[in-house]
Amino acid sequence: MANKNIRSLSSRKELDDNLFENIADLSHKNASKPEFQELAKRFLIDDSVITGTASFYDFTRESNRNKKIHVCSGTACMVANTQKNLHENLENHFDKEEIGHAACVGRCHTNNAFMYNENTYSAHDENELHTIINNKKHQENKYNIGCNTTPILTSEIEDIAAFYKLAEVYKNNPQKVIQEIKASNLRGRGGAGFPFWFKLDAVIKEPFDSAQDNTQKYIVCNADEGDPGAYSDMYLMEHQPHKVLFGMYLSGLTVGADTGVLYIRGEYPDSIKIVGEAISALKEKNLIGNFKFKIIRGQGSYVCGEETALLNSIEGLRPEVRVRPPYPTQYGLYGKPTVLSNVETFANIHWILENGGAAYAALGTKQSAGTKLVSLDSFFNSPGMYEIEMGTSLKTVFDEFGQGLKSEIKAFQIGGPLGGIVPFDKINGLTLDFESLNSKGFLLGHASVVSIPKDFPMVQFLEHLMEFTADESCGKCYPCRIGSHRGMEMLQKAQHEDYKIDRQLFDDLLETLEIGSLCALGGGIPLPIKNALQYFEEELKQYFTTN
Ligand SMILES: Cc1cc2nc3c(=O)[nH]c(=O)nc-3n(C[C@H](O)[C@H](O)[C@H](O)COP(=O)(O)O)c2cc1C
Ligand code: SF4
């Protein structure tokens, strides 16, 4: 109820004078308490709302306001073991207190990554670092790009005006759009694989009713790509922004929404810039009529990728996960019906409407149609971003596109921190689609691949996952808020003290997280941990009691 009231107050100014952006601006300016109080007054809300929000995020929290540089603490940089050296080199240039962290900056293909002065960089040695710090020049984030089928996401757009012309064909025909998207069997690419047509249909069915203040619908693009190891949404925003924007625009025309919001993670400054330029080009060329785009910059939080936390974040509230139902299609941004989907999901729409849903469904497998972008990390000889037809064997992806591995790898974490830990010898039997990975107890997720080297202790990897969950938990439900900390502590003690983890207690903790958590952060973290306990029992048994 309290959130509903705050929502209705904050929504009076909505996106034009956005509360979250105001809080972030004041935090970055290291504003005084009275300035924050003034903002609360202007929005007719209590100071505590603003404190609750500002204290949540890595980049707005008071204790981080003096940080000048953020070292990547993502999984891919961790297993590559590059960050300790980078940190030591950085201490030649900055005071220790000026060095903060960022959860992943999308340089998983080369590591040694950090964010500085509105740019991301990789510095492989002190010389390179010295040049970066002194010159502050932009460093291109370069990686291999390839495709093993009809390119849908990786094809070039030759003429932007001609590209947007397709909207003319569909703009007064929402049912035709639904028909094609349904025939395509496009499923959400953000992880859960939910049919996209269903969201459009559900939002169309929400009535406009001015008497009840139901005059607005929204399109929201989830560009928070928080999974360490994943940089496919970053690729789309930086190389294919018009595919994403067109998908949002067309969705807006279909459901009757005149505003599209892109929530882009702050760790991707180039994406924010390039998408912003693409929006300006659209306005200049007058290609989208009255449709408005708004970019909201994330402030460093993984859980904001969860769709309802993301909506609360845009509204300037503390980004706690909302209880569902109601779903965003009924009660989304500022309580209005909202189509919220992932960057890659939106990026498929132009191709589907241009070539027909059936042509899209003919690619991939029956249940997993189309293509999927796969991010390969720096352990591959040819790391990069590959558009792969669903149903392709993972071995083909790793051998033909990744060109094999640079060193001995014992497992891969596929699909982000909540994705499965797949032992090296299980790759042969798997194909790139939702069903194959699910059926073997793993996940497709967002299809990022992080390699776990043979000599990287699995217990340390599990500790990293629990620590990540503890750091990123929104705190709304206690299994995750408390359980992730207890799990992390057990794994730490088992490595550094004379202590063995009670296996029954640990299994109970995983079960509580799995069934008692409100969202898939707490609910999903047991999956990779259980995979590791199953497949790396020999290595892990020394840390557990034998009951
Ligand atoms: C903790 C957590 C983090 C998530 N992060 C992302 C993310 O970064 N990007 C994303 O698209 N979906 C993310 N999701 C999934 C979203 O909640 C949602 O399912 C998705 O954005 C819907 O879009 P889609 O149907 O196109 O996949 C996350 C979910 C959870 C539980
Ligand atoms: S599982 Fe964790 S992140 Fe999800 S609602 Fe509960 S506390 Fe928040």
PDB file of C-alpha atoms and ligand atoms in Angstrom, residues 186-196 199 220-227 230 233 263 265 301-310 321 324 328 339-346 417-418 434 445-446 468 472 518-524, ligand 1:
ATOM      1  CA  LEU A 186       9.492 -16.238 -30.193  1.00  0.00           C
ATOM      2  CA  ARG A 187      10.289 -16.866 -26.534  1.00  0.00           C
ATOM      3  CA  GLY A 188      11.797 -14.299 -24.179  1.00  0.00           C
ATOM      4  CA  ARG A 189      15.597 -14.215 -24.291  1.00  0.00           C
ATOM      5  CA  GLY A 190      16.067 -12.794 -20.777  1.00  0.00           C
ATOM      6  CA  GLY A 191      16.155 -16.281 -19.288  1.00  0.00           C
ATOM      7  CA  ALA A 192      12.677 -17.598 -18.596  1.00  0.00           C
ATOM      8  CA  GLY A 193      11.641 -18.246 -22.234  1.00  0.00           C
ATOM      9  CA  PHE A 194       8.125 -16.848 -21.876  1.00  0.00           C
ATOM     10  CA  PRO A 195       6.160 -16.559 -25.187  1.00  0.00           C
ATOM     11  CA  PHE A 196       6.420 -12.941 -26.328  1.00  0.00           C
ATOM     12  CA  LYS A 199       2.558 -10.191 -23.351  1.00  0.00           C
ATOM     13  CA  VAL A 220       9.995  -1.366 -21.142  1.00  0.00           C
ATOM     14  CA  CYS A 221      13.203  -2.906 -22.416  1.00  0.00           C
ATOM     15  CA  ASN A 222      15.211  -4.814 -19.855  1.00  0.00           C
ATOM     16  CA  ALA A 223      18.771  -3.837 -20.748  1.00  0.00           C
ATOM     17  CA  ASP A 224      20.199  -4.501 -17.316  1.00  0.00           C
ATOM     18  CA  GLU A 225      22.161  -7.562 -18.524  1.00  0.00           C
ATOM     19  CA  GLY A 226      23.501  -8.328 -15.083  1.00  0.00           C
ATOM     20  CA  ASP A 227      24.682 -11.903 -15.666  1.00  0.00           C
ATOM     21  CA  ALA A 230      26.982 -12.173 -20.743  1.00  0.00           C
ATOM     22  CA  ASP A 233      22.620  -7.305 -24.999  1.00  0.00           C
ATOM     23  CA  TYR A 263      16.687   0.498 -18.525  1.00  0.00           C
ATOM     24  CA  ARG A 265      22.941  -0.821 -16.800  1.00  0.00           C
ATOM     25  CA  SER A 301      22.461  -3.630  -8.933  1.00  0.00           C
ATOM     26  CA  TYR A 302      21.968  -7.155 -10.286  1.00  0.00           C
ATOM     27  CA  VAL A 303      18.479  -7.633  -8.903  1.00  0.00           C
ATOM     28  CA  CYS A 304      17.234  -4.683 -10.975  1.00  0.00           C
ATOM     29  CA  GLY A 305      17.277  -7.122 -13.911  1.00  0.00           C
ATOM     30  CA  GLU A 306      14.338  -8.879 -12.244  1.00  0.00           C
ATOM     31  CA  GLU A 307      11.395  -7.319 -14.004  1.00  0.00           C
ATOM     32  CA  THR A 308       9.439  -5.993 -11.031  1.00  0.00           C
ATOM     33  CA  ALA A 309      12.540  -4.739  -9.197  1.00  0.00           C
ATOM     34  CA  LEU A 310      13.387  -2.960 -12.462  1.00  0.00           C
ATOM     35  CA  VAL A 321      10.834  -7.506  -6.068  1.00  0.00           C
ATOM     36  CA  ARG A 324       2.932 -11.364  -8.531  1.00  0.00           C
ATOM     37  CA  PRO A 328       3.584  -6.166 -15.367  1.00  0.00           C
ATOM     38  CA  VAL A 339       5.136  -4.960 -22.077  1.00  0.00           C
ATOM     39  CA  LEU A 340       8.496  -5.650 -20.448  1.00  0.00           C
ATOM     40  CA  SER A 341      11.016  -7.765 -22.330  1.00  0.00           C
ATOM     41  CA  ASN A 342      14.666  -8.360 -22.891  1.00  0.00           C
ATOM     42  CA  VAL A 343      16.840  -6.522 -25.449  1.00  0.00           C
ATOM     43  CA  GLU A 344      17.349  -9.632 -27.585  1.00  0.00           C
ATOM     44  CA  THR A 345      13.645 -10.465 -27.578  1.00  0.00           C
ATOM     45  CA  PHE A 346      12.794  -7.024 -29.011  1.00  0.00           C
ATOM     46  CA  PRO A 417      25.093 -16.976 -11.893  1.00  0.00           C
ATOM     47  CA  LEU A 418      21.756 -18.802 -11.703  1.00  0.00           C
ATOM     48  CA  PHE A 434      15.886 -24.391 -23.628  1.00  0.00           C
ATOM     49  CA  GLY A 445      19.474 -18.583 -19.424  1.00  0.00           C
ATOM     50  CA  HIS A 446      20.952 -15.749 -21.428  1.00  0.00           C
ATOM     51  CA  PHE A 468      27.082 -12.588  -5.213  1.00  0.00           C
ATOM     52  CA  GLU A 472      22.671  -8.537  -4.686  1.00  0.00           C
ATOM     53  CA  LEU A 518      10.005 -14.905  -3.827  1.00  0.00           C
ATOM     54  CA  CYS A 519      12.025 -14.574  -7.035  1.00  0.00           C
ATOM     55  CA  ALA A 520      14.539 -16.515  -9.080  1.00  0.00           C
ATOM     56  CA  LEU A 521      17.593 -14.964  -7.405  1.00  0.00           C
ATOM     57  CA  GLY A 522      17.172 -16.860  -4.137  1.00  0.00           C
ATOM     58  CA  GLY A 523      15.146 -19.564  -5.869  1.00  0.00           C
ATOM     59  CA  GLY A 524      17.690 -20.148  -8.639  1.00  0.00           C
TER      60      GLY A 524
HETATM   61  C1  LIG B   1      17.702 -11.800 -10.273  1.00  0.00           C
HETATM   62  C2  LIG B   1      17.210 -11.703 -11.680  1.00  0.00           C
HETATM   63  C3  LIG B   1      17.934 -10.969 -12.604  1.00  0.00           C
HETATM   64  C4  LIG B   1      17.471 -10.867 -13.913  1.00  0.00           C
HETATM   65  N1  LIG B   1      18.215 -10.139 -14.799  1.00  0.00           N
HETATM   66  C5  LIG B   1      17.745  -9.978 -16.066  1.00  0.00           C
HETATM   67  C6  LIG B   1      18.465  -9.164 -16.985  1.00  0.00           C
HETATM   68  O1  LIG B   1      19.533  -8.625 -16.671  1.00  0.00           O
HETATM   69  N2  LIG B   1      17.943  -9.009 -18.224  1.00  0.00           N
HETATM   70  C7  LIG B   1      16.744  -9.598 -18.592  1.00  0.00           C
HETATM   71  O2  LIG B   1      16.278  -9.391 -19.702  1.00  0.00           O
HETATM   72  N3  LIG B   1      16.065 -10.376 -17.742  1.00  0.00           N
HETATM   73  C8  LIG B   1      16.534 -10.568 -16.490  1.00  0.00           C
HETATM   74  N4  LIG B   1      15.807 -11.321 -15.609  1.00  0.00           N
HETATM   75  C9  LIG B   1      14.515 -11.879 -16.074  1.00  0.00           C
HETATM   76  C10 LIG B   1      13.422 -10.823 -15.973  1.00  0.00           C
HETATM   77  O3  LIG B   1      12.830 -10.890 -14.685  1.00  0.00           O
HETATM   78  C11 LIG B   1      12.312 -11.056 -17.012  1.00  0.00           C
HETATM   79  O4  LIG B   1      11.908 -12.398 -16.977  1.00  0.00           O
HETATM   80  C12 LIG B   1      12.730 -10.706 -18.433  1.00  0.00           C
HETATM   81  O5  LIG B   1      13.290  -9.430 -18.530  1.00  0.00           O
HETATM   82  C13 LIG B   1      11.514 -10.775 -19.332  1.00  0.00           C
HETATM   83  O6  LIG B   1      11.893 -10.556 -20.669  1.00  0.00           O
HETATM   84  P1  LIG B   1      11.838 -11.707 -21.745  1.00  0.00           P
HETATM   85  O7  LIG B   1      10.485 -12.342 -21.648  1.00  0.00           O
HETATM   86  O8  LIG B   1      12.067 -11.026 -23.029  1.00  0.00           O
HETATM   87  O9  LIG B   1      12.914 -12.696 -21.409  1.00  0.00           O
HETATM   88  C14 LIG B   1      16.268 -11.490 -14.298  1.00  0.00           C
HETATM   89  C15 LIG B   1      15.543 -12.238 -13.359  1.00  0.00           C
HETATM   90  C16 LIG B   1      16.021 -12.354 -12.075  1.00  0.00           C
HETATM   91  C17 LIG B   1      15.244 -13.155 -11.091  1.00  0.00           C
END
